Amino acid sequence: MGLFSELKMAVPWGHIAAKAWGSQKGSPVLCLHGWLDNANSFDRLIPLLPRDFYYVAMDFGGHGLSSHYSPGLPYHYQNFVGEIRRVSAALKWDRFSIMGHSFGGTVGGMFACMFSEMVDKLILLDSSPFALDSNELENLLTYKRKGLEHTLLLEQAAKGPSRVLSPEEMLQRFLKNNRHVGEECGKLLLQRGATQVPTGLVLSRDRRIALPEHTFDFISKELCVHAIKNLQAHVLLLKATEGFFHVRREYDADKGPMLFMTDTLKSALGERFQYVEVPGNHYVHMNQPDHVAGVVGSFLQSGTRIPARL
């Protein structure tokens, strides 16, 4: 499980890159990283998981080694959901499990509701299956306007040269902006998230990607309830004790949407929903993967096995 292979799947704007662990004969698990991260997010966790699964960690478009979207094509939440369908088609998977961290869990959650017959298990690593806003209707036009203005501003900024930093400068800047990521894990993410140029390193990700709030499709409580009722998957929500709300402090005052979503999952899914808290921060799956591996492994191995391929 320490060995992995690199994959590259063609899409209309270029390719989606991924890395895979295990035998293709194993039950498939698609691993989805968080916002601005990449497939290396799972490098320390997957080797600790059961070996009879085939784990594929993809880079979302504009992240890691995947192609950037074409000029003028915005990064919208629905596009990332579509990337999962493209990858599953390329791998010839008709049924598989999803493990998503943060933003990746939100994208995977929407996919699991839209393509409910395709997802056997959904593992949310300090994440939620949707971006929920109890005032979605009142805020909808504001979200759309800010997202459009943000895209136009970044398109102009992207015309300038990328900032070149030394490896140490790049690491320290990364750690400053990602205070819950340890130094070893920061180096791992930069291995796939930075590109060597003659004078140093530049970030590989598309500069049009900045704040996830400008990409999300926020949904209302009513749509949340409807979508969760459509879920066929077994769901594990693994919450870090010092997790999401410690990273995004501006949301501390309103944890209502997350509590509503958790209660809805419990009532709608019953025994198909599990909620587990583990000690650690938002990147516990990287910083202390041993806190996560036992719970995730047991959840994956429970119940009916699924075929890897059509």
PDB file of C-alpha atoms in Angstrom:
ATOM      1  CA  MET A   1       0.000   0.000   0.000  1.00  0.00           C
ATOM      2  CA  GLY A   2       3.028   2.260   0.105  1.00  0.00           C
ATOM      3  CA  LEU A   3       3.171   1.955  -3.687  1.00  0.00           C
ATOM      4  CA  PHE A   4       0.904   3.955  -5.947  1.00  0.00           C
ATOM      5  CA  SER A   5       0.443   4.646  -9.642  1.00  0.00           C
ATOM      6  CA  GLU A   6      -0.311   7.897 -11.442  1.00  0.00           C
ATOM      7  CA  LEU A   7      -3.407   8.155 -13.631  1.00  0.00           C
ATOM      8  CA  LYS A   8      -4.418  10.714 -16.228  1.00  0.00           C
ATOM      9  CA  MET A   9      -7.954  10.855 -17.657  1.00  0.00           C
ATOM     10  CA  ALA A  10      -8.863  12.968 -20.677  1.00  0.00           C
ATOM     11  CA  VAL A  11     -11.523  15.675 -20.355  1.00  0.00           C
ATOM     12  CA  PRO A  12     -12.571  18.371 -22.878  1.00  0.00           C
ATOM     13  CA  TRP A  13     -10.328  21.025 -21.254  1.00  0.00           C
ATOM     14  CA  GLY A  14      -7.294  18.753 -20.821  1.00  0.00           C
ATOM     15  CA  HIS A  15      -6.976  16.001 -18.233  1.00  0.00           C
ATOM     16  CA  ILE A  16      -7.816  15.031 -14.673  1.00  0.00           C
ATOM     17  CA  ALA A  17      -4.853  13.622 -12.770  1.00  0.00           C
ATOM     18  CA  ALA A  18      -5.122  11.039 -10.011  1.00  0.00           C
ATOM     19  CA  LYS A  19      -3.054   8.571  -8.036  1.00  0.00           C
ATOM     20  CA  ALA A  20      -4.138   5.056  -7.150  1.00  0.00           C
ATOM     21  CA  TRP A  21      -3.250   2.541  -4.451  1.00  0.00           C
ATOM     22  CA  GLY A  22      -4.010  -1.190  -4.426  1.00  0.00           C
ATOM     23  CA  SER A  23      -5.317  -3.690  -6.946  1.00  0.00           C
ATOM     24  CA  GLN A  24      -7.927  -2.757  -9.522  1.00  0.00           C
ATOM     25  CA  LYS A  25      -9.744  -5.943  -8.476  1.00  0.00           C
ATOM     26  CA  GLY A  26     -10.478  -4.383  -5.076  1.00  0.00           C
ATOM     27  CA  SER A  27     -13.661  -2.532  -4.197  1.00  0.00           C
ATOM     28  CA  PRO A  28     -13.259   1.050  -5.482  1.00  0.00           C
ATOM     29  CA  VAL A  29     -13.021   4.139  -3.283  1.00  0.00           C
ATOM     30  CA  LEU A  30     -12.773   7.612  -4.827  1.00  0.00           C
ATOM     31  CA  CYS A  31     -10.911  10.069  -2.579  1.00  0.00           C
ATOM     32  CA  LEU A  32     -11.670  13.795  -2.885  1.00  0.00           C
ATOM     33  CA  HIS A  33      -9.377  16.458  -1.421  1.00  0.00           C
ATOM     34  CA  GLY A  34     -10.264  19.787   0.149  1.00  0.00           C
ATOM     35  CA  TRP A  35     -10.257  23.261  -1.401  1.00  0.00           C
ATOM     36  CA  LEU A  36      -6.814  24.289  -2.740  1.00  0.00           C
ATOM     37  CA  ASP A  37      -5.358  20.893  -1.678  1.00  0.00           C
ATOM     38  CA  ASN A  38      -4.586  17.941  -3.962  1.00  0.00           C
ATOM     39  CA  ALA A  39      -4.457  14.150  -4.097  1.00  0.00           C
ATOM     40  CA  ASN A  40      -1.430  14.040  -1.777  1.00  0.00           C
ATOM     41  CA  SER A  41      -3.908  14.877   0.985  1.00  0.00           C
ATOM     42  CA  PHE A  42      -4.432  11.112   1.345  1.00  0.00           C
ATOM     43  CA  ASP A  43      -0.800   9.962   1.228  1.00  0.00           C
ATOM     44  CA  ARG A  44      -0.547   9.313   4.962  1.00  0.00           C
ATOM     45  CA  LEU A  45      -4.041   7.858   5.509  1.00  0.00           C
ATOM     46  CA  ILE A  46      -4.491   5.365   2.669  1.00  0.00           C
ATOM     47  CA  PRO A  47      -1.489   3.155   3.583  1.00  0.00           C
ATOM     48  CA  LEU A  48      -3.187   2.586   6.972  1.00  0.00           C
ATOM     49  CA  LEU A  49      -6.524   1.482   5.453  1.00  0.00           C
ATOM     50  CA  PRO A  50      -7.619  -2.066   4.516  1.00  0.00           C
ATOM     51  CA  ARG A  51      -5.644  -3.434   1.577  1.00  0.00           C
ATOM     52  CA  ASP A  52      -8.564  -5.115  -0.202  1.00  0.00           C
ATOM     53  CA  PHE A  53      -9.795  -1.824  -1.694  1.00  0.00           C
ATOM     54  CA  TYR A  54      -8.727   0.148  -4.760  1.00  0.00           C
ATOM     55  CA  TYR A  55      -8.223   3.777  -3.720  1.00  0.00           C
ATOM     56  CA  VAL A  56      -8.121   6.510  -6.357  1.00  0.00           C
ATOM     57  CA  ALA A  57      -7.398  10.071  -5.195  1.00  0.00           C
ATOM     58  CA  MET A  58      -8.108  12.632  -7.919  1.00  0.00           C
ATOM     59  CA  ASP A  59      -7.006  16.241  -8.313  1.00  0.00           C
ATOM     60  CA  PHE A  60     -10.001  18.474  -8.974  1.00  0.00           C
ATOM     61  CA  GLY A  61      -9.699  20.690 -12.034  1.00  0.00           C
ATOM     62  CA  GLY A  62      -7.327  23.608 -11.425  1.00  0.00           C
ATOM     63  CA  HIS A  63      -5.682  21.749  -8.510  1.00  0.00           C
ATOM     64  CA  GLY A  64      -2.573  19.595  -8.257  1.00  0.00           C
ATOM     65  CA  LEU A  65      -1.570  18.032 -11.568  1.00  0.00           C
ATOM     66  CA  SER A  66      -4.991  18.392 -13.237  1.00  0.00           C
ATOM     67  CA  SER A  67      -5.506  20.810 -16.111  1.00  0.00           C
ATOM     68  CA  HIS A  68      -6.820  24.302 -15.431  1.00  0.00           C
ATOM     69  CA  TYR A  69     -10.215  25.136 -16.845  1.00  0.00           C
ATOM     70  CA  SER A  70     -10.190  26.931 -20.180  1.00  0.00           C
ATOM     71  CA  PRO A  71     -10.107  30.768 -20.106  1.00  0.00           C
ATOM     72  CA  GLY A  72     -13.558  32.159 -19.454  1.00  0.00           C
ATOM     73  CA  LEU A  73     -14.897  28.917 -17.971  1.00  0.00           C
ATOM     74  CA  PRO A  74     -15.605  29.525 -14.269  1.00  0.00           C
ATOM     75  CA  TYR A  75     -15.032  27.050 -11.476  1.00  0.00           C
ATOM     76  CA  HIS A  76     -18.531  26.220 -10.318  1.00  0.00           C
ATOM     77  CA  TYR A  77     -19.548  23.642  -7.731  1.00  0.00           C
ATOM     78  CA  GLN A  78     -21.608  21.729 -10.278  1.00  0.00           C
ATOM     79  CA  ASN A  79     -18.558  21.372 -12.531  1.00  0.00           C
ATOM     80  CA  PHE A  80     -16.656  19.586  -9.750  1.00  0.00           C
ATOM     81  CA  VAL A  81     -19.618  17.254  -9.213  1.00  0.00           C
ATOM     82  CA  GLY A  82     -19.464  16.548 -12.948  1.00  0.00           C
ATOM     83  CA  GLU A  83     -15.762  15.705 -12.667  1.00  0.00           C
ATOM     84  CA  ILE A  84     -16.630  12.777 -10.393  1.00  0.00           C
ATOM     85  CA  ARG A  85     -18.956  11.426 -13.080  1.00  0.00           C
ATOM     86  CA  ARG A  86     -16.244  11.832 -15.724  1.00  0.00           C
ATOM     87  CA  VAL A  87     -13.697   9.994 -13.585  1.00  0.00           C
ATOM     88  CA  SER A  88     -16.069   7.150 -12.704  1.00  0.00           C
ATOM     89  CA  ALA A  89     -16.893   6.736 -16.403  1.00  0.00           C
ATOM     90  CA  ALA A  90     -13.211   6.696 -17.351  1.00  0.00           C
ATOM     91  CA  LEU A  91     -12.539   4.031 -14.696  1.00  0.00           C
ATOM     92  CA  LYS A  92     -15.642   2.057 -15.740  1.00  0.00           C
ATOM     93  CA  TRP A  93     -17.080   2.163 -12.231  1.00  0.00           C
ATOM     94  CA  ASP A  94     -20.843   1.792 -11.928  1.00  0.00           C
ATOM     95  CA  ARG A  95     -20.814   1.629  -8.117  1.00  0.00           C
ATOM     96  CA  PHE A  96     -18.181   2.826  -5.672  1.00  0.00           C
ATOM     97  CA  SER A  97     -17.557   4.524  -2.335  1.00  0.00           C
ATOM     98  CA  ILE A  98     -16.502   8.143  -1.809  1.00  0.00           C
ATOM     99  CA  MET A  99     -14.200   9.556   0.855  1.00  0.00           C
ATOM    100  CA  GLY A 100     -14.025  13.341   0.883  1.00  0.00           C
ATOM    101  CA  HIS A 101     -12.239  15.863   3.075  1.00  0.00           C
ATOM    102  CA  SER A 102     -13.783  19.304   3.598  1.00  0.00           C
ATOM    103  CA  PHE A 103     -14.796  20.689   0.180  1.00  0.00           C
ATOM    104  CA  GLY A 104     -14.291  17.229  -1.326  1.00  0.00           C
ATOM    105  CA  GLY A 105     -16.914  15.801   1.014  1.00  0.00           C
ATOM    106  CA  THR A 106     -19.368  18.509   0.015  1.00  0.00           C
ATOM    107  CA  VAL A 107     -18.856  17.765  -3.688  1.00  0.00           C
ATOM    108  CA  GLY A 108     -19.030  14.021  -3.045  1.00  0.00           C
ATOM    109  CA  GLY A 109     -22.181  14.449  -0.987  1.00  0.00           C
ATOM    110  CA  MET A 110     -24.005  16.210  -3.792  1.00  0.00           C
ATOM    111  CA  PHE A 111     -22.864  13.535  -6.253  1.00  0.00           C
ATOM    112  CA  ALA A 112     -24.130  10.808  -3.896  1.00  0.00           C
ATOM    113  CA  CYS A 113     -27.569  12.450  -3.868  1.00  0.00           C
ATOM    114  CA  MET A 114     -27.717  13.102  -7.614  1.00  0.00           C
ATOM    115  CA  PHE A 115     -26.342   9.668  -8.613  1.00  0.00           C
ATOM    116  CA  SER A 116     -27.635   7.812  -5.582  1.00  0.00           C
ATOM    117  CA  GLU A 117     -27.557   4.371  -7.210  1.00  0.00           C
ATOM    118  CA  MET A 118     -23.802   4.687  -7.834  1.00  0.00           C
ATOM    119  CA  VAL A 119     -22.546   5.407  -4.305  1.00  0.00           C
ATOM    120  CA  ASP A 120     -22.303   2.591  -1.778  1.00  0.00           C
ATOM    121  CA  LYS A 121     -20.652   4.473   1.105  1.00  0.00           C
ATOM    122  CA  LEU A 122     -19.947   8.149   1.731  1.00  0.00           C
ATOM    123  CA  ILE A 123     -17.191   9.107   4.177  1.00  0.00           C
ATOM    124  CA  LEU A 124     -17.098  12.764   5.209  1.00  0.00           C
ATOM    125  CA  LEU A 125     -13.792  13.796   6.808  1.00  0.00           C
ATOM    126  CA  ASP A 126     -14.596  16.920   8.858  1.00  0.00           C
ATOM    127  CA  SER A 127     -17.059  17.849   6.161  1.00  0.00           C
ATOM    128  CA  SER A 128     -20.751  17.932   5.294  1.00  0.00           C
ATOM    129  CA  PRO A 129     -22.666  16.652   2.261  1.00  0.00           C
ATOM    130  CA  PHE A 130     -23.797  20.152   1.196  1.00  0.00           C
ATOM    131  CA  ALA A 131     -23.138  23.846   1.629  1.00  0.00           C
ATOM    132  CA  LEU A 132     -26.246  24.794   3.580  1.00  0.00           C
ATOM    133  CA  ASP A 133     -27.515  28.324   4.085  1.00  0.00           C
ATOM    134  CA  SER A 134     -30.778  28.796   5.964  1.00  0.00           C
ATOM    135  CA  ASN A 135     -31.182  32.172   4.208  1.00  0.00           C
ATOM    136  CA  GLU A 136     -30.292  30.825   0.774  1.00  0.00           C
ATOM    137  CA  LEU A 137     -33.237  32.417  -1.033  1.00  0.00           C
ATOM    138  CA  GLU A 138     -32.534  35.920   0.310  1.00  0.00           C
ATOM    139  CA  ASN A 139     -28.787  35.639  -0.374  1.00  0.00           C
ATOM    140  CA  LEU A 140     -28.898  33.897  -3.754  1.00  0.00           C
ATOM    141  CA  LEU A 141     -28.460  36.986  -5.955  1.00  0.00           C
ATOM    142  CA  THR A 142     -25.658  38.286  -3.722  1.00  0.00           C
ATOM    143  CA  TYR A 143     -23.781  34.971  -4.000  1.00  0.00           C
ATOM    144  CA  LYS A 144     -24.146  34.928  -7.772  1.00  0.00           C
ATOM    145  CA  ARG A 145     -23.040  38.540  -8.169  1.00  0.00           C
ATOM    146  CA  LYS A 146     -19.982  38.172  -5.922  1.00  0.00           C
ATOM    147  CA  GLY A 147     -18.978  34.982  -7.687  1.00  0.00           C
ATOM    148  CA  LEU A 148     -19.128  36.625 -11.116  1.00  0.00           C
ATOM    149  CA  GLU A 149     -17.267  39.762 -10.005  1.00  0.00           C
ATOM    150  CA  HIS A 150     -14.619  37.646  -8.280  1.00  0.00           C
ATOM    151  CA  THR A 151     -14.054  35.574 -11.432  1.00  0.00           C
ATOM    152  CA  LEU A 152     -13.607  38.673 -13.590  1.00  0.00           C
ATOM    153  CA  LEU A 153     -11.132  40.225 -11.151  1.00  0.00           C
ATOM    154  CA  LEU A 154      -9.056  37.067 -10.962  1.00  0.00           C
ATOM    155  CA  GLU A 155      -9.000  36.670 -14.733  1.00  0.00           C
ATOM    156  CA  GLN A 156      -7.337  40.059 -14.940  1.00  0.00           C
ATOM    157  CA  ALA A 157      -4.866  39.227 -12.166  1.00  0.00           C
ATOM    158  CA  ALA A 158      -3.992  35.900 -13.810  1.00  0.00           C
ATOM    159  CA  LYS A 159      -2.539  37.739 -16.815  1.00  0.00           C
ATOM    160  CA  GLY A 160       0.457  38.798 -14.731  1.00  0.00           C
ATOM    161  CA  PRO A 161       3.478  36.584 -13.992  1.00  0.00           C
ATOM    162  CA  SER A 162       3.234  33.981 -11.246  1.00  0.00           C
ATOM    163  CA  ARG A 163       5.133  34.730  -8.053  1.00  0.00           C
ATOM    164  CA  VAL A 164       8.347  32.725  -7.769  1.00  0.00           C
ATOM    165  CA  LEU A 165       9.543  31.694  -4.292  1.00  0.00           C
ATOM    166  CA  SER A 166      12.345  29.584  -2.921  1.00  0.00           C
ATOM    167  CA  PRO A 167      11.262  26.158  -1.563  1.00  0.00           C
ATOM    168  CA  GLU A 168      11.606  27.392   2.028  1.00  0.00           C
ATOM    169  CA  GLU A 169       9.720  30.629   1.322  1.00  0.00           C
ATOM    170  CA  MET A 170       6.985  28.654  -0.400  1.00  0.00           C
ATOM    171  CA  LEU A 171       6.654  26.277   2.548  1.00  0.00           C
ATOM    172  CA  GLN A 172       6.574  29.024   5.174  1.00  0.00           C
ATOM    173  CA  ARG A 173       4.008  31.026   3.195  1.00  0.00           C
ATOM    174  CA  PHE A 174       1.900  27.897   2.769  1.00  0.00           C
ATOM    175  CA  LEU A 175       2.033  27.062   6.481  1.00  0.00           C
ATOM    176  CA  LYS A 176       1.141  30.644   7.421  1.00  0.00           C
ATOM    177  CA  ASN A 177      -1.980  30.472   5.259  1.00  0.00           C
ATOM    178  CA  ASN A 178      -2.836  26.937   6.406  1.00  0.00           C
ATOM    179  CA  ARG A 179      -2.158  26.988  10.125  1.00  0.00           C
ATOM    180  CA  HIS A 180      -3.788  23.591  10.756  1.00  0.00           C
ATOM    181  CA  VAL A 181      -1.403  21.814   8.385  1.00  0.00           C
ATOM    182  CA  GLY A 182       1.815  20.506   9.956  1.00  0.00           C
ATOM    183  CA  GLU A 183       5.183  21.060   8.273  1.00  0.00           C
ATOM    184  CA  GLU A 184       5.503  17.485   7.011  1.00  0.00           C
ATOM    185  CA  CYS A 185       2.001  17.590   5.557  1.00  0.00           C
ATOM    186  CA  GLY A 186       2.649  21.011   4.024  1.00  0.00           C
ATOM    187  CA  LYS A 187       5.647  19.590   2.190  1.00  0.00           C
ATOM    188  CA  LEU A 188       3.479  16.706   0.948  1.00  0.00           C
ATOM    189  CA  LEU A 189       0.830  19.026  -0.488  1.00  0.00           C
ATOM    190  CA  LEU A 190       3.460  21.256  -2.124  1.00  0.00           C
ATOM    191  CA  GLN A 191       5.062  18.248  -3.821  1.00  0.00           C
ATOM    192  CA  ARG A 192       1.980  18.080  -6.001  1.00  0.00           C
ATOM    193  CA  GLY A 193       0.852  21.672  -5.632  1.00  0.00           C
ATOM    194  CA  ALA A 194       3.971  23.569  -6.746  1.00  0.00           C
ATOM    195  CA  THR A 195       6.008  23.547  -9.961  1.00  0.00           C
ATOM    196  CA  GLN A 196       9.773  23.940 -10.296  1.00  0.00           C
ATOM    197  CA  VAL A 197      10.947  26.817 -12.516  1.00  0.00           C
ATOM    198  CA  PRO A 198      14.550  27.963 -13.105  1.00  0.00           C
ATOM    199  CA  THR A 199      14.478  30.501 -10.248  1.00  0.00           C
ATOM    200  CA  GLY A 200      12.386  28.620  -7.671  1.00  0.00           C
ATOM    201  CA  LEU A 201       8.812  27.371  -7.210  1.00  0.00           C
ATOM    202  CA  VAL A 202       5.405  28.626  -8.339  1.00  0.00           C
ATOM    203  CA  LEU A 203       2.033  27.353  -7.171  1.00  0.00           C
ATOM    204  CA  SER A 204       0.476  24.997  -9.712  1.00  0.00           C
ATOM    205  CA  ARG A 205      -3.152  25.701  -8.949  1.00  0.00           C
ATOM    206  CA  ASP A 206      -5.252  28.020 -11.058  1.00  0.00           C
ATOM    207  CA  ARG A 207      -5.169  31.525  -9.624  1.00  0.00           C
ATOM    208  CA  ARG A 208      -8.845  31.924 -10.444  1.00  0.00           C
ATOM    209  CA  ILE A 209      -9.471  29.596  -7.492  1.00  0.00           C
ATOM    210  CA  ALA A 210      -9.355  31.545  -4.260  1.00  0.00           C
ATOM    211  CA  LEU A 211     -12.374  31.462  -1.955  1.00  0.00           C
ATOM    212  CA  PRO A 212     -14.739  28.470  -2.027  1.00  0.00           C
ATOM    213  CA  GLU A 213     -17.659  30.748  -1.123  1.00  0.00           C
ATOM    214  CA  HIS A 214     -17.513  32.115  -4.675  1.00  0.00           C
ATOM    215  CA  THR A 215     -17.843  28.621  -6.124  1.00  0.00           C
ATOM    216  CA  PHE A 216     -20.383  26.903  -3.860  1.00  0.00           C
ATOM    217  CA  ASP A 217     -24.013  26.435  -4.739  1.00  0.00           C
ATOM    218  CA  PHE A 218     -25.571  27.063  -1.335  1.00  0.00           C
ATOM    219  CA  ILE A 219     -28.817  25.185  -0.773  1.00  0.00           C
ATOM    220  CA  SER A 220     -31.819  25.799   1.460  1.00  0.00           C
ATOM    221  CA  LYS A 221     -33.018  23.612   4.325  1.00  0.00           C
ATOM    222  CA  GLU A 222     -35.882  22.378   2.160  1.00  0.00           C
ATOM    223  CA  LEU A 223     -33.559  21.204  -0.603  1.00  0.00           C
ATOM    224  CA  CYS A 224     -31.217  19.695   1.992  1.00  0.00           C
ATOM    225  CA  VAL A 225     -34.012  17.518   3.395  1.00  0.00           C
ATOM    226  CA  HIS A 226     -35.131  16.474  -0.071  1.00  0.00           C
ATOM    227  CA  ALA A 227     -31.587  15.596  -1.185  1.00  0.00           C
ATOM    228  CA  ILE A 228     -30.744  13.570   1.936  1.00  0.00           C
ATOM    229  CA  LYS A 229     -33.932  11.533   1.508  1.00  0.00           C
ATOM    230  CA  ASN A 230     -32.598  10.588  -1.923  1.00  0.00           C
ATOM    231  CA  LEU A 231     -29.373   9.148  -0.491  1.00  0.00           C
ATOM    232  CA  GLN A 232     -28.973   5.388  -0.818  1.00  0.00           C
ATOM    233  CA  ALA A 233     -25.437   5.313   0.614  1.00  0.00           C
ATOM    234  CA  HIS A 234     -24.308   4.490   4.118  1.00  0.00           C
ATOM    235  CA  VAL A 235     -22.788   7.701   5.512  1.00  0.00           C
ATOM    236  CA  LEU A 236     -19.958   8.212   8.013  1.00  0.00           C
ATOM    237  CA  LEU A 237     -19.451  11.763   9.264  1.00  0.00           C
ATOM    238  CA  LEU A 238     -16.102  11.918  11.023  1.00  0.00           C
ATOM    239  CA  LYS A 239     -15.850  15.186  12.967  1.00  0.00           C
ATOM    240  CA  ALA A 240     -12.545  16.556  14.259  1.00  0.00           C
ATOM    241  CA  THR A 241     -12.855  18.061  17.746  1.00  0.00           C
ATOM    242  CA  GLU A 242     -10.832  21.119  16.671  1.00  0.00           C
ATOM    243  CA  GLY A 243     -12.050  21.042  13.090  1.00  0.00           C
ATOM    244  CA  PHE A 244     -13.860  23.185  10.565  1.00  0.00           C
ATOM    245  CA  PHE A 245     -15.206  25.899  12.854  1.00  0.00           C
ATOM    246  CA  HIS A 246     -11.707  26.497  14.189  1.00  0.00           C
ATOM    247  CA  VAL A 247     -10.430  27.057  10.634  1.00  0.00           C
ATOM    248  CA  ARG A 248     -13.247  29.313   9.425  1.00  0.00           C
ATOM    249  CA  ARG A 249     -13.823  31.414  12.546  1.00  0.00           C
ATOM    250  CA  GLU A 250     -16.248  33.767  10.821  1.00  0.00           C
ATOM    251  CA  TYR A 251     -18.788  30.931  10.933  1.00  0.00           C
ATOM    252  CA  ASP A 252     -18.402  30.264  14.650  1.00  0.00           C
ATOM    253  CA  ALA A 253     -21.501  32.239  15.557  1.00  0.00           C
ATOM    254  CA  ASP A 254     -23.795  30.155  13.355  1.00  0.00           C
ATOM    255  CA  LYS A 255     -23.384  26.395  13.686  1.00  0.00           C
ATOM    256  CA  GLY A 256     -27.122  25.976  13.183  1.00  0.00           C
ATOM    257  CA  PRO A 257     -26.948  24.801   9.555  1.00  0.00           C
ATOM    258  CA  MET A 258     -24.459  22.036  10.411  1.00  0.00           C
ATOM    259  CA  LEU A 259     -26.534  20.864  13.381  1.00  0.00           C
ATOM    260  CA  PHE A 260     -29.651  20.878  11.200  1.00  0.00           C
ATOM    261  CA  MET A 261     -27.893  18.809   8.552  1.00  0.00           C
ATOM    262  CA  THR A 262     -26.608  16.283  11.088  1.00  0.00           C
ATOM    263  CA  ASP A 263     -30.066  15.892  12.641  1.00  0.00           C
ATOM    264  CA  THR A 264     -31.566  15.442   9.182  1.00  0.00           C
ATOM    265  CA  LEU A 265     -29.020  12.740   8.314  1.00  0.00           C
ATOM    266  CA  LYS A 266     -29.821  10.916  11.558  1.00  0.00           C
ATOM    267  CA  SER A 267     -33.576  11.011  11.090  1.00  0.00           C
ATOM    268  CA  ALA A 268     -33.571  10.209   7.355  1.00  0.00           C
ATOM    269  CA  LEU A 269     -30.895   7.506   7.246  1.00  0.00           C
ATOM    270  CA  GLY A 270     -31.278   5.854  10.638  1.00  0.00           C
ATOM    271  CA  GLU A 271     -28.765   3.010  10.985  1.00  0.00           C
ATOM    272  CA  ARG A 272     -27.173   3.993   7.668  1.00  0.00           C
ATOM    273  CA  PHE A 273     -25.698   7.097   9.331  1.00  0.00           C
ATOM    274  CA  GLN A 274     -22.764   7.103  11.740  1.00  0.00           C
ATOM    275  CA  TYR A 275     -21.301  10.139  13.520  1.00  0.00           C
ATOM    276  CA  VAL A 276     -17.876   9.837  15.145  1.00  0.00           C
ATOM    277  CA  GLU A 277     -15.702  12.497  16.780  1.00  0.00           C
ATOM    278  CA  VAL A 278     -11.898  12.127  16.813  1.00  0.00           C
ATOM    279  CA  PRO A 279      -9.250  14.309  18.486  1.00  0.00           C
ATOM    280  CA  GLY A 280      -7.491  16.594  16.041  1.00  0.00           C
ATOM    281  CA  ASN A 281      -7.932  19.596  13.778  1.00  0.00           C
ATOM    282  CA  HIS A 282      -9.385  20.066  10.313  1.00  0.00           C
ATOM    283  CA  TYR A 283      -6.444  18.154   8.779  1.00  0.00           C
ATOM    284  CA  VAL A 284      -6.491  15.267  11.247  1.00  0.00           C
ATOM    285  CA  HIS A 285      -6.509  12.778   8.340  1.00  0.00           C
ATOM    286  CA  MET A 286      -3.044  14.096   7.430  1.00  0.00           C
ATOM    287  CA  ASN A 287      -1.584  15.176  10.773  1.00  0.00           C
ATOM    288  CA  GLN A 288      -2.733  12.160  12.812  1.00  0.00           C
ATOM    289  CA  PRO A 289      -3.986   9.590  10.285  1.00  0.00           C
ATOM    290  CA  ASP A 290      -3.982   6.902  12.974  1.00  0.00           C
ATOM    291  CA  HIS A 291      -6.856   8.790  14.676  1.00  0.00           C
ATOM    292  CA  VAL A 292      -8.921   8.272  11.543  1.00  0.00           C
ATOM    293  CA  ALA A 293      -7.795   5.003   9.933  1.00  0.00           C
ATOM    294  CA  GLY A 294      -9.468   2.564  12.343  1.00  0.00           C
ATOM    295  CA  VAL A 295     -12.886   4.205  12.079  1.00  0.00           C
ATOM    296  CA  VAL A 296     -12.727   4.569   8.290  1.00  0.00           C
ATOM    297  CA  GLY A 297     -11.398   1.037   7.796  1.00  0.00           C
ATOM    298  CA  SER A 298     -14.145  -0.531   9.897  1.00  0.00           C
ATOM    299  CA  PHE A 299     -16.794   1.465   8.068  1.00  0.00           C
ATOM    300  CA  LEU A 300     -15.460   0.440   4.647  1.00  0.00           C
ATOM    301  CA  GLN A 301     -15.360  -3.237   5.587  1.00  0.00           C
ATOM    302  CA  SER A 302     -18.874  -3.319   7.004  1.00  0.00           C
ATOM    303  CA  GLY A 303     -21.745  -4.652   4.903  1.00  0.00           C
ATOM    304  CA  THR A 304     -21.863  -5.872   1.332  1.00  0.00           C
ATOM    305  CA  ARG A 305     -18.801  -5.772  -0.866  1.00  0.00           C
ATOM    306  CA  ILE A 306     -19.071  -4.037  -4.234  1.00  0.00           C
ATOM    307  CA  PRO A 307     -17.442  -4.861  -7.586  1.00  0.00           C
ATOM    308  CA  ALA A 308     -14.575  -2.650  -8.784  1.00  0.00           C
ATOM    309  CA  ARG A 309     -15.605  -2.644 -12.439  1.00  0.00           C
ATOM    310  CA  LEU A 310     -18.578  -3.078 -14.702  1.00  0.00           C
TER     311      LEU A 310
END
